[in-house]
XYZ file of C-alpha atoms in Angstrom:
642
model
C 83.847 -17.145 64.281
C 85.609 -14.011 65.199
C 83.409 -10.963 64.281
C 85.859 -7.836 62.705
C 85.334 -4.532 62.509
C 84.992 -4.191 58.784
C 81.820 -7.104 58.887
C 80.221 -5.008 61.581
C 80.819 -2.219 59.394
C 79.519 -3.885 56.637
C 76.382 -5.236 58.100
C 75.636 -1.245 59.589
C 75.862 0.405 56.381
C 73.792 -3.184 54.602
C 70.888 -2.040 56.928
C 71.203 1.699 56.632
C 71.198 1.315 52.481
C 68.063 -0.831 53.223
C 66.321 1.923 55.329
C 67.426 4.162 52.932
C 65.796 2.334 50.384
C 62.556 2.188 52.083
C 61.903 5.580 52.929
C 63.320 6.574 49.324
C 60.670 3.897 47.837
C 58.102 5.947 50.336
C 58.953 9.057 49.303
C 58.465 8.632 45.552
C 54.776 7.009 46.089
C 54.515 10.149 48.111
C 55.608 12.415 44.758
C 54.048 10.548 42.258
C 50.682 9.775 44.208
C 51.114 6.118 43.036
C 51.715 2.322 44.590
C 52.905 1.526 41.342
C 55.863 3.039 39.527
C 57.456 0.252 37.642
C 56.385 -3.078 37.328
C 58.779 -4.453 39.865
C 56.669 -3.148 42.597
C 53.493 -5.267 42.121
C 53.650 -7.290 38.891
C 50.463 -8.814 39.382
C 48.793 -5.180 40.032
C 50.942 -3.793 37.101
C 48.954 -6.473 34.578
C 45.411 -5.356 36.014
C 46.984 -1.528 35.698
C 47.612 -2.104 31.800
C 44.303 -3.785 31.208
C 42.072 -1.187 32.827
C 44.266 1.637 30.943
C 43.814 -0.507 27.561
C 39.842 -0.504 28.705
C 39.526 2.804 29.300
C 41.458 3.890 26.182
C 39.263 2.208 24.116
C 36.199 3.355 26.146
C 37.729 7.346 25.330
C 37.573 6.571 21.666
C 34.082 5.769 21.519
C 33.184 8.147 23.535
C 34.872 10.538 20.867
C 32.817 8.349 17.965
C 30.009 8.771 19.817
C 30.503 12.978 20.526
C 31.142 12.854 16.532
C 28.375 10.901 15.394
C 25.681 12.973 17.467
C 27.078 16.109 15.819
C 26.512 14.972 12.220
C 22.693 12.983 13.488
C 21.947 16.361 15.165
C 22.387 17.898 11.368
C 20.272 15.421 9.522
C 17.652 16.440 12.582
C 17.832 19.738 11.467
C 17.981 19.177 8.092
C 15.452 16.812 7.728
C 13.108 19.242 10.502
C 13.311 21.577 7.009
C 12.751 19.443 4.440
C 9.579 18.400 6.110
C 8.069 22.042 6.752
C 8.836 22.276 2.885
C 7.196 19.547 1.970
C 4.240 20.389 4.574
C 4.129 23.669 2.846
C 3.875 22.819 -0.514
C 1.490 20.247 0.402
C -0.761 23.115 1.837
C -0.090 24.944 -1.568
C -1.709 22.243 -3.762
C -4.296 21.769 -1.844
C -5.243 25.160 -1.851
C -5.062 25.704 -5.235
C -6.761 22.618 -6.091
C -9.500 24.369 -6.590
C -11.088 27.233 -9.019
C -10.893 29.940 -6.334
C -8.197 31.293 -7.160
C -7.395 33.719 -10.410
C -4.468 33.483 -12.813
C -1.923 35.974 -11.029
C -2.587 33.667 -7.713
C -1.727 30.274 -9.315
C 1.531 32.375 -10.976
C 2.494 33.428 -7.290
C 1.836 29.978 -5.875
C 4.358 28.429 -9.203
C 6.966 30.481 -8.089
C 6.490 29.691 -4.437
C 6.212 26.257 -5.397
C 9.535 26.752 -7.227
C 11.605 28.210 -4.685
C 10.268 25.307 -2.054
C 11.655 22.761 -4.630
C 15.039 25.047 -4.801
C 15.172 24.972 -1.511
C 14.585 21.101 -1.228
C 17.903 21.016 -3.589
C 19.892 22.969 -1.359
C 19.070 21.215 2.128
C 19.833 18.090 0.763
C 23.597 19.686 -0.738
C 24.065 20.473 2.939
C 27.847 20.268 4.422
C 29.100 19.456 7.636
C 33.099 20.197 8.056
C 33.178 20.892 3.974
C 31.941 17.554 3.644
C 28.477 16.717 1.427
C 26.471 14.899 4.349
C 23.928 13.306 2.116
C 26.515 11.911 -0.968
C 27.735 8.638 0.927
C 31.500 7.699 0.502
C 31.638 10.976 -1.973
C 31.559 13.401 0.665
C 33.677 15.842 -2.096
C 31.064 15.700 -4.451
C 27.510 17.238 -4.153
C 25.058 15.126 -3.496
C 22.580 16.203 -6.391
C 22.859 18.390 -9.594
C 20.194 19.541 -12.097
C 20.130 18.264 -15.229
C 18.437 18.594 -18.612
C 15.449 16.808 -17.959
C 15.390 16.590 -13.938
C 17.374 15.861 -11.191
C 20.850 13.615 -10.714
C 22.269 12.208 -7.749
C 25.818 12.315 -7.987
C 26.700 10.587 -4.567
C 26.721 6.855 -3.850
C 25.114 4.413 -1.352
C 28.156 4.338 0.368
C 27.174 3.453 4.377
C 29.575 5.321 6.958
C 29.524 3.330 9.747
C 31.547 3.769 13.349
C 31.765 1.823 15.917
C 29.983 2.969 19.299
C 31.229 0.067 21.320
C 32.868 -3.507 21.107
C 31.264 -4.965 18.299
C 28.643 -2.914 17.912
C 28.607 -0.363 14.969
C 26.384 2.537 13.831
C 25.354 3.622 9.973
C 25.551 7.463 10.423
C 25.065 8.917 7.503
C 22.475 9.208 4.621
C 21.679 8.133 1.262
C 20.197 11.152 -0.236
C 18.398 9.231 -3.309
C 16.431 7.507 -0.611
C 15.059 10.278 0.606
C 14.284 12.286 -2.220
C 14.360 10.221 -4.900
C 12.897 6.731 -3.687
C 9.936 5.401 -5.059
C 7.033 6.773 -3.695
C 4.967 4.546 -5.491
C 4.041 3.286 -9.647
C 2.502 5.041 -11.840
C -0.859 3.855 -13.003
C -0.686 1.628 -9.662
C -4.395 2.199 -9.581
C -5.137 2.936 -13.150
C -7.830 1.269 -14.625
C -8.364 0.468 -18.797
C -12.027 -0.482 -18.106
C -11.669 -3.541 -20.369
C -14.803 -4.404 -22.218
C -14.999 -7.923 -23.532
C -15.761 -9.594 -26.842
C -16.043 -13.727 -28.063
C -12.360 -14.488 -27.353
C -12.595 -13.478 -23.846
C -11.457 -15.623 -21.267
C -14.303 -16.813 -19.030
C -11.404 -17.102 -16.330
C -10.093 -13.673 -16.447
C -14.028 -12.343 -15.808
C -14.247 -10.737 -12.396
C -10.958 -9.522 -12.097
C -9.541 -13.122 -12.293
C -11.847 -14.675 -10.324
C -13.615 -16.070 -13.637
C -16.478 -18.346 -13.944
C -17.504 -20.808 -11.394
C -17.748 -23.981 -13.507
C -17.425 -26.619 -10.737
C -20.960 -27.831 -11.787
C -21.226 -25.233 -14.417
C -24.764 -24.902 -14.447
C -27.800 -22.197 -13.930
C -31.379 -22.275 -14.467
C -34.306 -20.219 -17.108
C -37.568 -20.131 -16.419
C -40.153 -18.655 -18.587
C -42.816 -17.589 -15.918
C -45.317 -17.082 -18.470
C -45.050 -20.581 -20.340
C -44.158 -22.885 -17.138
C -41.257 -23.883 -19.150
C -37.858 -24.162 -17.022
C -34.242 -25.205 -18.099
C -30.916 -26.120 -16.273
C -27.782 -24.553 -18.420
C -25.090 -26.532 -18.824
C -21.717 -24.667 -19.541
C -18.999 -26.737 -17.866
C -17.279 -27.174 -21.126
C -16.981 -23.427 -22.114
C -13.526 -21.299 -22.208
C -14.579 -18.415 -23.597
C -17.554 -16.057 -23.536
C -18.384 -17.478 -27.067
C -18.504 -20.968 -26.305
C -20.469 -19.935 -23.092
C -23.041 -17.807 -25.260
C -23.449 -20.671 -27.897
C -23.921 -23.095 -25.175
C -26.601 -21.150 -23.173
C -28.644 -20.088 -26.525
C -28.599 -23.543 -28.317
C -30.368 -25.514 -24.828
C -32.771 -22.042 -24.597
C -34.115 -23.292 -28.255
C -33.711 -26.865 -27.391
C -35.533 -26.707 -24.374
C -38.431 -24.788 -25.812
C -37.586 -20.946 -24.786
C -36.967 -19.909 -28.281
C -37.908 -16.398 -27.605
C -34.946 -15.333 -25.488
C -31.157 -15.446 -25.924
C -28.134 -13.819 -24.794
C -25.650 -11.847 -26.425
C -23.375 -8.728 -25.588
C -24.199 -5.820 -23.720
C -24.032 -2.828 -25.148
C -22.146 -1.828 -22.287
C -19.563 -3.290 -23.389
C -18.385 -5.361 -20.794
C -21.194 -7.217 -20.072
C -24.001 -9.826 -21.442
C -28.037 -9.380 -21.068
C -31.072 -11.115 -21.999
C -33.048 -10.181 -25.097
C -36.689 -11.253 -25.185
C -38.733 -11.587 -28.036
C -42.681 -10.611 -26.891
C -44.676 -13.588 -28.331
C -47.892 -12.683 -26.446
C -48.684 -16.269 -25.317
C -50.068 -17.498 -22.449
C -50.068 -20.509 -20.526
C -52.127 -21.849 -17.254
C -48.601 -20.978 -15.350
C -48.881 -17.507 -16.561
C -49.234 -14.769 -13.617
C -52.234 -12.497 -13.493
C -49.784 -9.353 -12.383
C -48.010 -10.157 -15.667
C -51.165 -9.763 -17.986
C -51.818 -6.170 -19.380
C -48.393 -5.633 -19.807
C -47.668 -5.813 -16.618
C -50.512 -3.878 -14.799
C -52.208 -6.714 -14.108
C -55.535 -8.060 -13.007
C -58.237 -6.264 -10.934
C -58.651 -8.365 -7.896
C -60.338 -5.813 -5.067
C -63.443 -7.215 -5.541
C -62.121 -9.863 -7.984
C -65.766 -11.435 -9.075
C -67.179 -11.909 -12.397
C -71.197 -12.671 -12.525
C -71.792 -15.060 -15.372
C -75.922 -14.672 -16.275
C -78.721 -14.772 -18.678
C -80.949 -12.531 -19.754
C -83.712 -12.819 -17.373
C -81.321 -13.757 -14.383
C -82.760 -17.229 -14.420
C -79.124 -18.005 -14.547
C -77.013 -16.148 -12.118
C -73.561 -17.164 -10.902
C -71.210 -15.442 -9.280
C -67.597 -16.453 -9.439
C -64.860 -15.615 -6.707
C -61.640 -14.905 -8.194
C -59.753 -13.453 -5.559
C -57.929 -16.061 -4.799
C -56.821 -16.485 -8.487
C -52.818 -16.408 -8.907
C -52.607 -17.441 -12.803
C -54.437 -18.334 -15.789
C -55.413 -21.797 -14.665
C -56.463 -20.723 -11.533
C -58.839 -17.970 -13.510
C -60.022 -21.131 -15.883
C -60.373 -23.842 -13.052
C -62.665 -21.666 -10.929
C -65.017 -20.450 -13.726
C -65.621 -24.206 -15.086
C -65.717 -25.285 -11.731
C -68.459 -23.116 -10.324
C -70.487 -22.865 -13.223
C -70.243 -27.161 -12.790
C -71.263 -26.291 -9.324
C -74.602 -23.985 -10.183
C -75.538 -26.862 -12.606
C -75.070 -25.258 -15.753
C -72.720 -27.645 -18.199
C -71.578 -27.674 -21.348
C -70.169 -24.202 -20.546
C -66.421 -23.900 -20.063
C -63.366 -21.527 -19.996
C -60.160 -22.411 -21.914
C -57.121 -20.622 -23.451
C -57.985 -19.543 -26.891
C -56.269 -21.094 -30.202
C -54.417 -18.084 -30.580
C -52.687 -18.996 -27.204
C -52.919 -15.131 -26.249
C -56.357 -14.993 -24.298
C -59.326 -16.701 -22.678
C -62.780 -18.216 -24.600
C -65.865 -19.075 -22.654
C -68.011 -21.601 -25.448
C -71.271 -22.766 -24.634
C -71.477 -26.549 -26.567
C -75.255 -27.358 -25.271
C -77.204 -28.093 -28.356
C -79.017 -24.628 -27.585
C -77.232 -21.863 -26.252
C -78.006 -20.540 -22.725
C -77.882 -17.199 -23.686
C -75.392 -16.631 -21.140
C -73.757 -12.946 -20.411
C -70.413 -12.401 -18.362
C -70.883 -9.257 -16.420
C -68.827 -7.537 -13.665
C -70.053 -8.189 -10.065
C -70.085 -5.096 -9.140
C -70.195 -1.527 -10.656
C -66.783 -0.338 -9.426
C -64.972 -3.511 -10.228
C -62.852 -4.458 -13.624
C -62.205 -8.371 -13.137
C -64.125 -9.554 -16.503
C -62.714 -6.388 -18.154
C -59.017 -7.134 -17.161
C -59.719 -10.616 -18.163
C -60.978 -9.789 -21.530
C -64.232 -12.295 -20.907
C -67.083 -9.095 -20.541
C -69.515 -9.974 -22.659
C -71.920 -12.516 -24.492
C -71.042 -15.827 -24.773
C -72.959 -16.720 -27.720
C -71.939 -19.611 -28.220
C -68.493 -18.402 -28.046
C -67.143 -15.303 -25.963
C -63.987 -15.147 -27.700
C -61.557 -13.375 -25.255
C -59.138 -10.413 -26.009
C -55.049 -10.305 -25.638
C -54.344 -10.589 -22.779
C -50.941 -9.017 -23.643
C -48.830 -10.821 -21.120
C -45.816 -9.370 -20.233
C -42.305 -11.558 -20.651
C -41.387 -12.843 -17.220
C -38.152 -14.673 -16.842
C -36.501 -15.728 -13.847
C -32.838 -16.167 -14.122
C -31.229 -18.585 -11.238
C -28.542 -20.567 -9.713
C -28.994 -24.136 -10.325
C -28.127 -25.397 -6.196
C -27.803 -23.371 -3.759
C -23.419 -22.220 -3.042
C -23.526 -22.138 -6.698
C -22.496 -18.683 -8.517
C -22.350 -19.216 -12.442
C -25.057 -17.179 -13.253
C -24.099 -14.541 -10.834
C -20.482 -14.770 -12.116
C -21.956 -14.054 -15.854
C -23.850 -10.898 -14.410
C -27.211 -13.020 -15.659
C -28.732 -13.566 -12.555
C -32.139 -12.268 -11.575
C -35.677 -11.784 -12.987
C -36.781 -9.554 -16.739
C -38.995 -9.036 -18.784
C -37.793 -8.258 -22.229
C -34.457 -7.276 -22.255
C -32.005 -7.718 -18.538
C -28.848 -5.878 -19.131
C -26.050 -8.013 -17.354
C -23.851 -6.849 -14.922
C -20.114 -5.524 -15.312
C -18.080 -8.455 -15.695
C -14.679 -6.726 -14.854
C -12.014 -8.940 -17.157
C -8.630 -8.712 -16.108
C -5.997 -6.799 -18.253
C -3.508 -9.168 -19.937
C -0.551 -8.575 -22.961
C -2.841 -9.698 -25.497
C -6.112 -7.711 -24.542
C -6.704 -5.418 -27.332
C -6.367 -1.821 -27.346
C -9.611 -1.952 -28.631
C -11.221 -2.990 -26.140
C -10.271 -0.612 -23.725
C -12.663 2.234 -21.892
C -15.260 -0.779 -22.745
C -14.701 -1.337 -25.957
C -14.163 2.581 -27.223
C -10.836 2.177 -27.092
C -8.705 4.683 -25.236
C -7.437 7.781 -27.288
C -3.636 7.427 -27.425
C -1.077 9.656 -28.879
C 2.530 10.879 -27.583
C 4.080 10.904 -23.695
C 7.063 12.799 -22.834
C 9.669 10.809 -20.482
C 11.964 12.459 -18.548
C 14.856 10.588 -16.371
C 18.077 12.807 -14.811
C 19.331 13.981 -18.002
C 17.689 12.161 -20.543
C 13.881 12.842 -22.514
C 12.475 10.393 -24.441
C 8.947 11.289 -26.398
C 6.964 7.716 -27.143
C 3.926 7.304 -29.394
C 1.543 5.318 -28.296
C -0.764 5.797 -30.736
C 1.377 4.388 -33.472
C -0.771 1.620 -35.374
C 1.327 -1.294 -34.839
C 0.351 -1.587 -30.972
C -2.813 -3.536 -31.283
C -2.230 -4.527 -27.520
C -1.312 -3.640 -24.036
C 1.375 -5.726 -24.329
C 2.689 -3.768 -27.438
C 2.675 -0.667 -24.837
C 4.497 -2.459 -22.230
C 7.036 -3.151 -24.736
C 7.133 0.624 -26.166
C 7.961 1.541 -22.414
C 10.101 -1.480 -21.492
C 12.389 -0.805 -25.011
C 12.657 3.195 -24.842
C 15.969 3.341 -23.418
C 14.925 4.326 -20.069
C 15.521 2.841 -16.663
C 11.673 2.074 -16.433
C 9.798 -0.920 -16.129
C 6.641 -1.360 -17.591
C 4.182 -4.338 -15.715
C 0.347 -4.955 -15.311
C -0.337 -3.390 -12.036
C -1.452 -5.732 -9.397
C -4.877 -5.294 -9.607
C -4.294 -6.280 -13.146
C -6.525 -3.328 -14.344
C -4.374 -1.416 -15.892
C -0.284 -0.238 -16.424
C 2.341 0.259 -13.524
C 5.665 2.214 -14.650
C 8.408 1.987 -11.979
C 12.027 3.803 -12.181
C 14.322 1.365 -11.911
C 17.150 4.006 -11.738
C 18.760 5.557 -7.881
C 20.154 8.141 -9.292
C 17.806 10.357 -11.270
C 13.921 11.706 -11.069
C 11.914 10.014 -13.378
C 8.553 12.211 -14.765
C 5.622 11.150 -17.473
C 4.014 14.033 -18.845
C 1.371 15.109 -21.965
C 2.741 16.406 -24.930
C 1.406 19.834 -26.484
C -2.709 19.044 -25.362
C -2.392 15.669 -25.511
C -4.257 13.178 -22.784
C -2.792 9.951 -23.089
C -0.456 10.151 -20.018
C -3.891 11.037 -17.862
C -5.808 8.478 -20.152
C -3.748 5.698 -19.030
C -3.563 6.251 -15.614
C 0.065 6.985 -15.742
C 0.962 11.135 -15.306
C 2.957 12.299 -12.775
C 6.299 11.031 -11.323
C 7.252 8.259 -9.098
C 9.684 10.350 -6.757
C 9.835 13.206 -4.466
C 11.835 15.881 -6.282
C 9.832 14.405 -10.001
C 6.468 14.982 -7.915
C 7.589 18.754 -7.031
C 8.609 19.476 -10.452
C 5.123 18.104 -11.826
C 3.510 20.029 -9.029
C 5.355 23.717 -10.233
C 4.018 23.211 -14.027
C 0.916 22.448 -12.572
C 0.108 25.758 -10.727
C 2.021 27.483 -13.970
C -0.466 25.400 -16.390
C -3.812 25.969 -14.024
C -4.013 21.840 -14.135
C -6.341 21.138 -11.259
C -6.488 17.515 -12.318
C -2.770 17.065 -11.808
C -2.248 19.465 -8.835
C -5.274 17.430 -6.925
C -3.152 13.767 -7.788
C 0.258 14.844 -6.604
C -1.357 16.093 -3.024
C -0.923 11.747 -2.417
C 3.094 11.742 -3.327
C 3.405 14.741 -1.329
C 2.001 12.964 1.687
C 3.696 9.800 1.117
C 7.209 11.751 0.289
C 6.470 13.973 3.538
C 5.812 10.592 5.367
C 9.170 9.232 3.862
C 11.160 11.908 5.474
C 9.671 11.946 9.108
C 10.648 8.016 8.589
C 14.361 9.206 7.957
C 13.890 11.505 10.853
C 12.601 8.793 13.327
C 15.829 6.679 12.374
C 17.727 9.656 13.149
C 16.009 9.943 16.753
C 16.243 6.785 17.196
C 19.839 6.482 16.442
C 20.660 9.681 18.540
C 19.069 8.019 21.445
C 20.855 5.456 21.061
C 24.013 7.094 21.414
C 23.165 9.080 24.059
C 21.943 5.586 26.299
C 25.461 3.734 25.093
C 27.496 7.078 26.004
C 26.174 7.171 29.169
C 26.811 3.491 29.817
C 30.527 4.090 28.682
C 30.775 6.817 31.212
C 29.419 4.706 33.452
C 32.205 1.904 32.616
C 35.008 4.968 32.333
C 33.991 5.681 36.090
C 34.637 2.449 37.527
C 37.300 1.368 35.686
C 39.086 4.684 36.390
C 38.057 3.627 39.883
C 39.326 0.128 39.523
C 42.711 2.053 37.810
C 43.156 3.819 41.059
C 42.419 0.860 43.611
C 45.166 -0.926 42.348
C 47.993 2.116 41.210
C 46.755 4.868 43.510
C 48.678 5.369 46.870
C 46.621 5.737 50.159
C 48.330 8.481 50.962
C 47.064 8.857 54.762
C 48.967 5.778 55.270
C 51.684 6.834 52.889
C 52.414 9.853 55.679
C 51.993 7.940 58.383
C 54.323 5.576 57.122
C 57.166 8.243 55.363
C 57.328 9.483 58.900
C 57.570 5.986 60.302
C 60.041 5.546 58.041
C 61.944 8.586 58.470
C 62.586 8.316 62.244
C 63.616 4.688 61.657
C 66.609 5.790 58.790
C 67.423 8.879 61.247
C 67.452 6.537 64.427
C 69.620 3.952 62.274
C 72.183 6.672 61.557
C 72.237 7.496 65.189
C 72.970 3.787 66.319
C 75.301 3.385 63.372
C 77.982 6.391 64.430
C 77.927 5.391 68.004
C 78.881 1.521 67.209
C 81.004 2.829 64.197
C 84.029 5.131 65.963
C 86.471 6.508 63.556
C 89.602 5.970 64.142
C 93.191 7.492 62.792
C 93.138 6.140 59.962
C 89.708 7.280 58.915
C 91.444 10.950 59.305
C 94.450 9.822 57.324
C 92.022 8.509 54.398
């Protein structure tokens, strides 16, 4: 094929546009600093170089979330830093003037104090960031709490601002001021106590705070020490403290005990024994019970039984004696010993002492005598004296002795009746503690004086309510609970948990709740139930406190200020925690930003050592090209002529 001058031509200025191209491609990477200009020159790179960019854009924004977030947490820090050297100070307040050492002008000084602490309380939590009301929720316009008539509202909602600190991961930031200030710090009356006495219709399984009765075998045992007699009470069938009192006294008489029964402390809330003194004795009956109690004379403890002309002289050992038949068997037996019969000891008719008779045709003449001159055995036996033929003896005056006692041993049914253990006369029972239920009677409240009940004053946000508890138609505690539960409040009124006494929770988010005494009155205090179940309730109770002198009231409220003080270093510890949070996840995003901005410039950035290197490569090649291009293309005349 014959080769013209126009292809050479064209094949010259081909390569030259290509050189051209090259070092123009070169020198633009060399302006712009990048491998990558348009997606034409790597379109594998240019995908990685849109998905780091997309990366790192994302990883910018939480980074800005993050910057954001830490402003507004290092706020609530601060804020809530206050609130607690507040609360720590008006905590020091009551418990300084919880006492009488201080005169009236002091406890006026520490009201006001106490007033501008709560003031301040107020304020802190209206706090703005950026004209916005940090502590109101979604209702950042609005402030977060307002006085009203009768307390405090909260005016805000629960409304969680959350933002999102990485891929799927998202932060609450803000918060809820009711929670702070006005959560509940705990019931009122949570520990009260109505000291509920009991009567007939008394459960036997709400004695002993619930625990009741154990009636698995149901039994317990009597014993009259002095008569030997012993019985096993049966009360497995009883329900209520009547049928358990008609049960115990009815086998007492059946068995033969019909001088003691049991019947209602006058305690209140418990049982005892009552023992009638019949003066009767028995062999069985104890020497340490006789002489009402003081007992026998046993240090020498012998008795010298003789006649006249000491013909006849016996000595007899008692000090081994431990009852009345051990008294009568060793005087008949040693006098049976020394030979001398028809002479013997027995309890009298009367059943209340101890006759010596001498039944031989002719008397012996005999005289009972103390052994020695310092002792008292025959006098503390009423036998001194002349048997002749009869030494009748004198009362012994026993003293009751009962013994009280569990039936088997695990067993706990007289224990769980408060009747366990050993009397004389009367045994007062222990408290048996009943549980507080709806239809306990007010009357038997404070054991069964009743508690003195009049009006309570109620005060919720904006509303007051004054309730009377002492109207006549509440006849029981579950009357109250239903004064509470129906007074238009957002209260609830339960047992407490210890089922004692009343609990009154505020079922309401938005508003201190506060139970006070009206005029003089005590029935808030007598029921367990003054004070207020929030923070801002429990300040307000605490500044009519110091401005009343009530060291009752100001000594209670020291616990909500320590549990309300507690609740906002919790708030502060979530705050911590949080900030440290974002500071570990914004210093893994920088982290990420660095190598992806890294892995951005591996794959866009030019090497621009080699980028000179090759741009002067490059440029001697074009200027070399141009060179070899004129010599092989001459002009010629018509060149000129064009």
């Amino acid at each position: 094929m014959r080769v013209t001058n126009n292809m050479i031509s064209d094949q010259v200025l081909s390569n030259l546009n290509r050189s051209l191209a090259r070092f123009m491609n070169l020198e633009e990477n060399m302006s712009s600093g990048r491998r990558i200009n348009k997606p034409s020159d790597d379109p594998i790179g240019t995908q990685k170089d849109l998905r780091y960019r997309n990366v790192l854009s994302e990883i910018g924004q939480y980074k800005k979330n993050i910057s954001s977030a830490s402003n507004l947490l290092a706020s609530y820090d601060n804020i809530l830093g206050n609130m607690s050297d507040i609360l720590s100070s008006a905590r020091e307040l009551a418990v300084s003037l919880s006492n009488d050492t201080f005169d009236a002008n002091a406890r006026d000084s520490a009201s006001n104090e106490a007033q501008s602490l709560f003031e301040q309380i107020i304020e802190l939590a209206n706090s703005q960031v950026d004209s916005r009301y940090i502590f109101s929720g979604y209702r950042t316009g609005v402030k977060a709490f307002r006085a009203a008539a009768a307390g405090v509202i909260f005016q805000g909602d629960k409304g969680n601002i959350a933002v999102e600190i990485e891929a799927g991961s998202k932060v609450g930031i803000n918060l809820i001021g009711s929670d702070i200030l006005l959560g509940q710090l705990a019931p009122l009356g949570q520990n009260a106590d109505f000291k509920a006495g009991i009567d007939g219709n008394t459960l036997l399984a709400d004695l002993n705070l619930g625990a009741g009765v154990d009636l698995s075998a149901g039994t317990f045992q009597v014993t009259d020490n002095n008569t030997g007699l012993n019985v096993t009470i049966d009360i497995t069938g009883a329900v209520t403290v009547d049928d358990a009192l008609t049960l115990i006294n009815n086998q007492l008489a059946a068995a033969g005990i019909t001088n003691l029964t049991v019947d209602f402390g006058q305690e209140g809330n418990n049982l005892r024994w009552n023992a009638v003194d019949t003066g009767l004795i028995t062999g069985a009956t104890l020497l340490s019970n006789l002489n009402d109690g003081r007992g026998v004379d046993l240090t020498d403890g012998k008795i010298t039984i003789h006649n006249a002309d000491d013909s006849i002289n016996v000595d007899v050992d008692l000090t081994a004696a431990n009852d009345i038949g051990d008294v009568i068997n060793a005087i008949n037996t040693t006098l049976a010993a020394a030979g001398i019969n028809n002479v013997t000891a027995a309890i009298n008719a009367a059943g209340n002492g101890i006759d010596i008779t001498d039944t031989n045709g002719v008397p012996l003449g005999l005289i009972i005598d103390e052994a020695s001159a310092t002792g008292s055995t025959a006098a503390d036996l009423r036998i001194l004296g002349e048997i002749d033929p009869t030494l009748p003896g004198g009362d012994l005056n026993p003293r009751m002795d009962f013994t009280v006692s569990e039936a088997a041993a695990g067993l706990t049914t007289a224990a769980d009746l408060g009747l366990l253990g050993d009397f004389s006369l009367t045994k007062v029972g222990d408290g048996l503690t009943p549980i507080i239920t709806e239809t306990t009677p007010l009357t038997l409240l404070k054991n069964g004086l009743g508690l003195e009940l009049g009006q309570v004053k109620i005060s919720q946000g904006n509303r007051l309510v004054f309730l009377d508890l002492g109207n006549t138609a509440y006849s029981t505690v579950g009357d109250l609970m239903d004064a509470f539960n129906n007074s238009g409040l957002d209260i609830n009124a339960t047992i407490n948990s210890s089922q004692t006494g009343l609990q009154i929770v505020s079922t309401s988010t938005t508003a201190s709740m506060k139970i006070e005494e009206v005029d003089d009155g005590r029935t808030a205090h007598n029921l367990g139930i003054f004070g207020s179940t929030d923070m801002i309730g429990s300040l307000m109770i605490l500044v009519d406190a110091l401005k009343n002198d009530d060291r009752e009231v100001i000594g209670q409220i020291i616990g909500n200020l320590d549990k309300g003080l507690q609740n906002v270093l919790n708030h502060r510890g979530a705050v911590g925690s949080k900030v440290i949070r974002m500071e570990t996840t914004d210093s893994r995003l920088s982290d990420l930003q660095y190598n992806f901005t890294k892995m951005l410039s591996d794959v866009e950035d030019a090497d621009l050592t080699k980028l000179v290197t090759d741009l002067a490569m490059q440029e001697n090649s074009y200027q070399a090209a141009l060179i070899a291009a004129s010599k092989i293309i001459q002009p010629s005349l018509l060149n000129f002529l064009k």
